Coordinates of C-alpha atoms and ligand atoms in Angstrom, one line a residue:
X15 CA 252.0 -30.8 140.2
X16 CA 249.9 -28.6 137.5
X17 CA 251.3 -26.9 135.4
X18 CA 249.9 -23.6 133.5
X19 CA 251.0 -25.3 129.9
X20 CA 251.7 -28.7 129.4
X21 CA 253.1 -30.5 126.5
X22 CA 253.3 -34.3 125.9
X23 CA 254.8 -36.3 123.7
X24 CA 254.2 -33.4 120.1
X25 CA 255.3 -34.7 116.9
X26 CA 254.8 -32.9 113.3
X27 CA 255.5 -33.8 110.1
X28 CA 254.8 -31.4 106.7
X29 CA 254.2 -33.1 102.7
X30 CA 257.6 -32.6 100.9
X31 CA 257.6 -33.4 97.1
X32 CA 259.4 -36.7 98.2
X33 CA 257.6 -37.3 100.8
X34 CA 256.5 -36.3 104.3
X35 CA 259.6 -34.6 106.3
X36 CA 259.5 -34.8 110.3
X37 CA 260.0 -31.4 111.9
X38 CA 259.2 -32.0 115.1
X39 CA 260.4 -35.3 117.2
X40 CA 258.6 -36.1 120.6
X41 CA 258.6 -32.9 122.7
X42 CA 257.5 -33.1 125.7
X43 CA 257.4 -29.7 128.0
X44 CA 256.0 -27.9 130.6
X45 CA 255.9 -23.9 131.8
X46 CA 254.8 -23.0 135.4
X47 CA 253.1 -20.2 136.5
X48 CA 254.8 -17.2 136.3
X49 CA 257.6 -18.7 135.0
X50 CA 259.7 -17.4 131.9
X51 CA 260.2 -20.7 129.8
X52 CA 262.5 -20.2 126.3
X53 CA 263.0 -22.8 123.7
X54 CA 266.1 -21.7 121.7
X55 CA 267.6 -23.6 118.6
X56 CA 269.1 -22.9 115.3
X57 CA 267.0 -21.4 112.2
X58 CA 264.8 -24.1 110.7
X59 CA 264.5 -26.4 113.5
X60 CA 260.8 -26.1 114.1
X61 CA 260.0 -23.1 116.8
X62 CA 257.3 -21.5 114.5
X63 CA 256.2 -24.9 114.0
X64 CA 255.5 -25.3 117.4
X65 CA 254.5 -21.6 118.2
X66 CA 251.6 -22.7 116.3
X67 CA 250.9 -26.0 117.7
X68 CA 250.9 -24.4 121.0
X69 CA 248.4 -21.4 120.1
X70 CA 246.3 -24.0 118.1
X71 CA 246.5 -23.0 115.1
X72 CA 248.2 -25.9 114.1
X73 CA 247.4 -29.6 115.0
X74 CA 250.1 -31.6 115.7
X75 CA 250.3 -35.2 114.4
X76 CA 250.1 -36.7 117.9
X77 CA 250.7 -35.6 121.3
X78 CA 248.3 -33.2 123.5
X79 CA 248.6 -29.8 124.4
X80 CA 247.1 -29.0 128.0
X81 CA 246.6 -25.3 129.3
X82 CA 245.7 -25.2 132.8
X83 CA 244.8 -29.3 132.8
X84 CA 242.2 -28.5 130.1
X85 CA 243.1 -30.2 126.9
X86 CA 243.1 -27.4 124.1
X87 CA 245.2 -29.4 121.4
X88 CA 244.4 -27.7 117.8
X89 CA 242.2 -25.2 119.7
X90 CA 242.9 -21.3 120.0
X91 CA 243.0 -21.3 124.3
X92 CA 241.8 -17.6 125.3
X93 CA 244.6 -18.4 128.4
X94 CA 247.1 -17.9 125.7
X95 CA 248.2 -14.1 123.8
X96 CA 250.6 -14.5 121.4
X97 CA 253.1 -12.0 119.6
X98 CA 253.9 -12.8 116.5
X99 CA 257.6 -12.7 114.9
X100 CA 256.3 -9.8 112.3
X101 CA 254.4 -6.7 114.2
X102 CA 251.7 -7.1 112.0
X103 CA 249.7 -4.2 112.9
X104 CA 246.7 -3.0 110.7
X105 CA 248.1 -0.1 109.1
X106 CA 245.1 1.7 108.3
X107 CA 244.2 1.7 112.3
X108 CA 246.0 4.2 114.7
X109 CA 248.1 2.9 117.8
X110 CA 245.0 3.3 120.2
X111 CA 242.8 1.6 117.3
X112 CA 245.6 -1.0 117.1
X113 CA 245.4 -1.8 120.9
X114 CA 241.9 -2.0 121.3
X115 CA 241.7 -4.5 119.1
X116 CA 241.8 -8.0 120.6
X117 CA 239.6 -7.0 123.1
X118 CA 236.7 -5.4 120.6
X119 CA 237.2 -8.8 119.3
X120 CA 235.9 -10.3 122.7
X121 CA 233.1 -8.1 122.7
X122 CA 234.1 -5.1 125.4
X123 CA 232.3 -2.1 125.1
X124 CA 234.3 0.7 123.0
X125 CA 235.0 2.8 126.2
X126 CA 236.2 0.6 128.5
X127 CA 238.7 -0.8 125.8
X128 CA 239.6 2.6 125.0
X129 CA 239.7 3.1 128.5
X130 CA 242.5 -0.2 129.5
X131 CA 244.1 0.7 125.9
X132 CA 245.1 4.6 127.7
X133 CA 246.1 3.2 130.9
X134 CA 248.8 0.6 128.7
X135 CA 249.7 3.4 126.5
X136 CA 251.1 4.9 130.1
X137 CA 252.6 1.7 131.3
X138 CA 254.9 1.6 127.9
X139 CA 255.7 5.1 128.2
X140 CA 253.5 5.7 124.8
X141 CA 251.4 8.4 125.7
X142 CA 250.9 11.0 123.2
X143 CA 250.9 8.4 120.3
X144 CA 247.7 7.3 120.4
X145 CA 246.8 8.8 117.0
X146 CA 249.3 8.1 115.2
X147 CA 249.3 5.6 112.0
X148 CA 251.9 2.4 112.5
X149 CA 253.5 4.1 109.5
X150 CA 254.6 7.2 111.9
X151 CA 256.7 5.4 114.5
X152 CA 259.4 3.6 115.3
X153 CA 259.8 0.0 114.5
X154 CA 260.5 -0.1 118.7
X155 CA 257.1 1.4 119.3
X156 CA 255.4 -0.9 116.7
X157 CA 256.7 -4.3 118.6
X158 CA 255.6 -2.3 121.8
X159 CA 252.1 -1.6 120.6
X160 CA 251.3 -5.4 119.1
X161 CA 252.8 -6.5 122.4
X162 CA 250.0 -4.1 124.1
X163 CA 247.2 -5.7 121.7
X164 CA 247.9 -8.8 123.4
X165 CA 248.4 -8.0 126.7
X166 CA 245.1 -5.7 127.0
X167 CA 243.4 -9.0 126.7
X168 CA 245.0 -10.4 130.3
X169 CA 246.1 -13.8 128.7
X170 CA 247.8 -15.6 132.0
X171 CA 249.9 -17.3 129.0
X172 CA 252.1 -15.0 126.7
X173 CA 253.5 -16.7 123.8
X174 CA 256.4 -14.9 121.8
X175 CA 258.0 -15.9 118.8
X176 CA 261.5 -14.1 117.4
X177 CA 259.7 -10.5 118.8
X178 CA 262.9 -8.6 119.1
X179 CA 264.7 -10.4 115.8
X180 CA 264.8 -7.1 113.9
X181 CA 265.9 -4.3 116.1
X182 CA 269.3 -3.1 117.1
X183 CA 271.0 -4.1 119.2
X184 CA 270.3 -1.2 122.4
X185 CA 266.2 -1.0 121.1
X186 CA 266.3 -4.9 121.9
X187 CA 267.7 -5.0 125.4
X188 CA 265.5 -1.9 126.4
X189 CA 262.3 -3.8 124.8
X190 CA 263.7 -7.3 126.9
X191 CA 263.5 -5.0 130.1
X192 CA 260.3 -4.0 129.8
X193 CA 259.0 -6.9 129.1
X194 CA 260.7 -8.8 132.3
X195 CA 260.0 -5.9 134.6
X196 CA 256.1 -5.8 133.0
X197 CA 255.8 -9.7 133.3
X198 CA 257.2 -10.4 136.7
X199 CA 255.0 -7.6 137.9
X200 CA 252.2 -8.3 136.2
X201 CA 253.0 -12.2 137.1
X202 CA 252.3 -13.8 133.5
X203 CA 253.7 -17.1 132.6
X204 CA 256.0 -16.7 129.3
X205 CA 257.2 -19.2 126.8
X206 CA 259.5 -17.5 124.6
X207 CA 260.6 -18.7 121.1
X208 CA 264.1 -17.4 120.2
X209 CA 267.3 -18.6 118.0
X210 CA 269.3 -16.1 120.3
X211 CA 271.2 -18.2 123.0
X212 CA 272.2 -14.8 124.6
X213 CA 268.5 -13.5 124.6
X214 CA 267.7 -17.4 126.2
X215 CA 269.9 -16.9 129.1
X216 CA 269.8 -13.3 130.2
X217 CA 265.9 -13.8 129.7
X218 CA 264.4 -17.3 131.0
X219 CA 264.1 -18.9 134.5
X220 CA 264.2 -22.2 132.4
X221 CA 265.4 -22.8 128.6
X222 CA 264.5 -25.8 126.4
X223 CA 267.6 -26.5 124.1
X224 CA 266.7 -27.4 120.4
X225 CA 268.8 -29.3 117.6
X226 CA 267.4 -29.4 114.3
X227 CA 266.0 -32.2 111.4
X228 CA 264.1 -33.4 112.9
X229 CA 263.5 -30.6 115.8
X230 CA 264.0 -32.2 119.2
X231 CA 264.5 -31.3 122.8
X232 CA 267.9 -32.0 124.0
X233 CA 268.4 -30.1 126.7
X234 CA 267.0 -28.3 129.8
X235 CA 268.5 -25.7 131.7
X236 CA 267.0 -24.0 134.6
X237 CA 269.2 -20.4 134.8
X238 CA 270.0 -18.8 137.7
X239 CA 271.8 -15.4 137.1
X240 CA 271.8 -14.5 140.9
X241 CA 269.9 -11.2 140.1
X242 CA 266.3 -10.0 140.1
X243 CA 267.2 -7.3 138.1
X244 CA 264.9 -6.6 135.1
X245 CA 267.7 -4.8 133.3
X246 CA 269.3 -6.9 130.1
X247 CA 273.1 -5.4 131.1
X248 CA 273.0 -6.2 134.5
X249 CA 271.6 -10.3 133.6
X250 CA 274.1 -10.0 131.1
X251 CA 277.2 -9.1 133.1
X252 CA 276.3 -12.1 135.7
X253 CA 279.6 -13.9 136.3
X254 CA 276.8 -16.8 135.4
X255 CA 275.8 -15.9 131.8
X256 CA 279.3 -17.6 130.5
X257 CA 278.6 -20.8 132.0
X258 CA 274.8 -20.8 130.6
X259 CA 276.2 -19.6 127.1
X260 CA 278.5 -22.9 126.8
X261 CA 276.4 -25.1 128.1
X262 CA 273.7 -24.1 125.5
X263 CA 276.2 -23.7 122.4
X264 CA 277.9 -27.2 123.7
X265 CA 274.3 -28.7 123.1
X266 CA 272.2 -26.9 120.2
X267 CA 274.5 -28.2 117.7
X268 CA 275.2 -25.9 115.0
X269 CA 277.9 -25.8 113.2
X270 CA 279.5 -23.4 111.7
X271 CA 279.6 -22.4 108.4
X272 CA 282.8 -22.9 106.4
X273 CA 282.6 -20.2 103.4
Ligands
ADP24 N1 253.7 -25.1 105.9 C1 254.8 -25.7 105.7 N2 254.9 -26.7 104.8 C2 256.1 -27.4 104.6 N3 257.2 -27.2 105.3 C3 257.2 -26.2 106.2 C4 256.0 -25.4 106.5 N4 256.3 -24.5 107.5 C5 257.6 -24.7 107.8 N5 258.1 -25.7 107.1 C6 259.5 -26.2 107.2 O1 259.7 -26.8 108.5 C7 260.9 -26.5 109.0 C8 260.8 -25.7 110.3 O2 260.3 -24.5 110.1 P1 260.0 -23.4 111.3 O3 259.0 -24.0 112.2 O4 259.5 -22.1 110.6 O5 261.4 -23.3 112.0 P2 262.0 -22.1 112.8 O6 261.0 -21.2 113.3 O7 262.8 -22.8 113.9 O8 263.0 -21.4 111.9 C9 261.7 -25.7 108.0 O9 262.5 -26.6 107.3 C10 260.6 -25.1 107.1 O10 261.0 -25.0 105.7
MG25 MG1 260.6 -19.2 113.2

């Protein structure tokens, strides 16, 4: 069967003073179409790492990326959007400036990317903000407007890494919402980087477990939360979620910290 990303076999070292150090070991992964894949693992175990090996902006030490059965491996794939952890909006653009511009990048005429730019502005409930700096708005409406700049593009592959790490608690599950209600409409395939096992399990059809040095899969877990609800609360009050949680904690191996 194809799959819309495929991963064999990735490996990555970086140069240490003493040496080279392995960060990641032998992953080998798949997403589907339309499926919502998460890799979760502690802090340091190699998710940005591979974020970037996966948008080709790294090149992994061996192994092949493949994005619908085309070999991109160390190449930027226009398949693939990514969010970054940071909103890293340009500050001297407005919102509407902001969103229009991965697709100026592609070449699109002004209006029409003005144009697509209005009608997302509606979709995320952002109307009215269009001319405002990212200076004026919430740090909410700032992950929701780089989240825009890639999705104005139409990648069939989103890629997110740690995009709701710094918001509250309540801002976070009403941005995790939207984005399963927008992505399951929309039908976009979705690997998601978090170090959030609860995030993992109320979000993902399927989660790849991580353990760190070096960072390997160790476990996968397809989730089934018996609920099509987009709604975070509702995934999260599952009688499943409990089950999922263990089973993930049981396996990422962290330990805690004795102070
Ligand atoms: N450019 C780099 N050079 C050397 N070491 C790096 C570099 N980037 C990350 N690392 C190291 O690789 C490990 C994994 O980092 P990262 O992929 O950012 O993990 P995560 O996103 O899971 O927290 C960390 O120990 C980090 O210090
Ligand atoms: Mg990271």
């Amino acid at each position: 069967m194809s799959h819309a990303l495929e991963a064999v076999d990735i490996s990555k070292s970086y140069l240490s003073p003493t040496g080279p150090v392995q960060i990641l070991k032998g992953l080998t992964f798949h997403a589907n179409a339309n499926e919502f894949v998460s890799f979760v693992g502690p802090s340091g175990c190699g998710k940005s790492t591979l974020f970037n090996i996966i948008t080709g902006l790294l090149q992994p030490d061996q192994g092949s990326i493949v994005v619908d059965n085309r070999e991109t491996t160390g190449q930027v794939s226009p398949k693939i959007g990514y969010v970054l952890q940071k909103d890293l909006l340009f500050p001297w653009r407005t919102v509407i400036e902001n969103v229009v511009l991965g697709l100026e990048i592609t070449g699109v005429s002004k209006k029409i990317a003005r144009e697509k730019a209005r009608d997302l502005l509606r979709v995320y409930r952002m109307e009215g903000y269009e001319d405002k700096f990212p200076s004026q708005i919430s740090g909410g409406m700032r992950q929701r407007v780089a989240l825009m700049r890639t999705m104005i593009t139409d990648p069939e592959i989103i890629l997110m890494d740690e995009s709701y790490k710094a918001l509250d608690y309540p801002l976070k599950i009403a941005l995790e919402s939207e984005l399963l209600e927008i992505v399951k409409k929309e039908k976009k395939t979705v690997v998601f980087i978090t170090h959030d096992i609860e995030e993992a399990v109320t979000m993902s059809d399927r989660v790849y477990v991580m353990k760190a040095r070096p960072g390997e899969i160790v476990n996968e877990i397809a989730v089934d939360l018996e609920t099509d609800s987009p709604m975070i609360p509702e995934r999260r009050m599952s009688k499943r979620f409990n089950d999922y949680y263990e089973l993930i904690w049981r396996n990422i191996g962290i330990s805690p910290l004795v102070a």
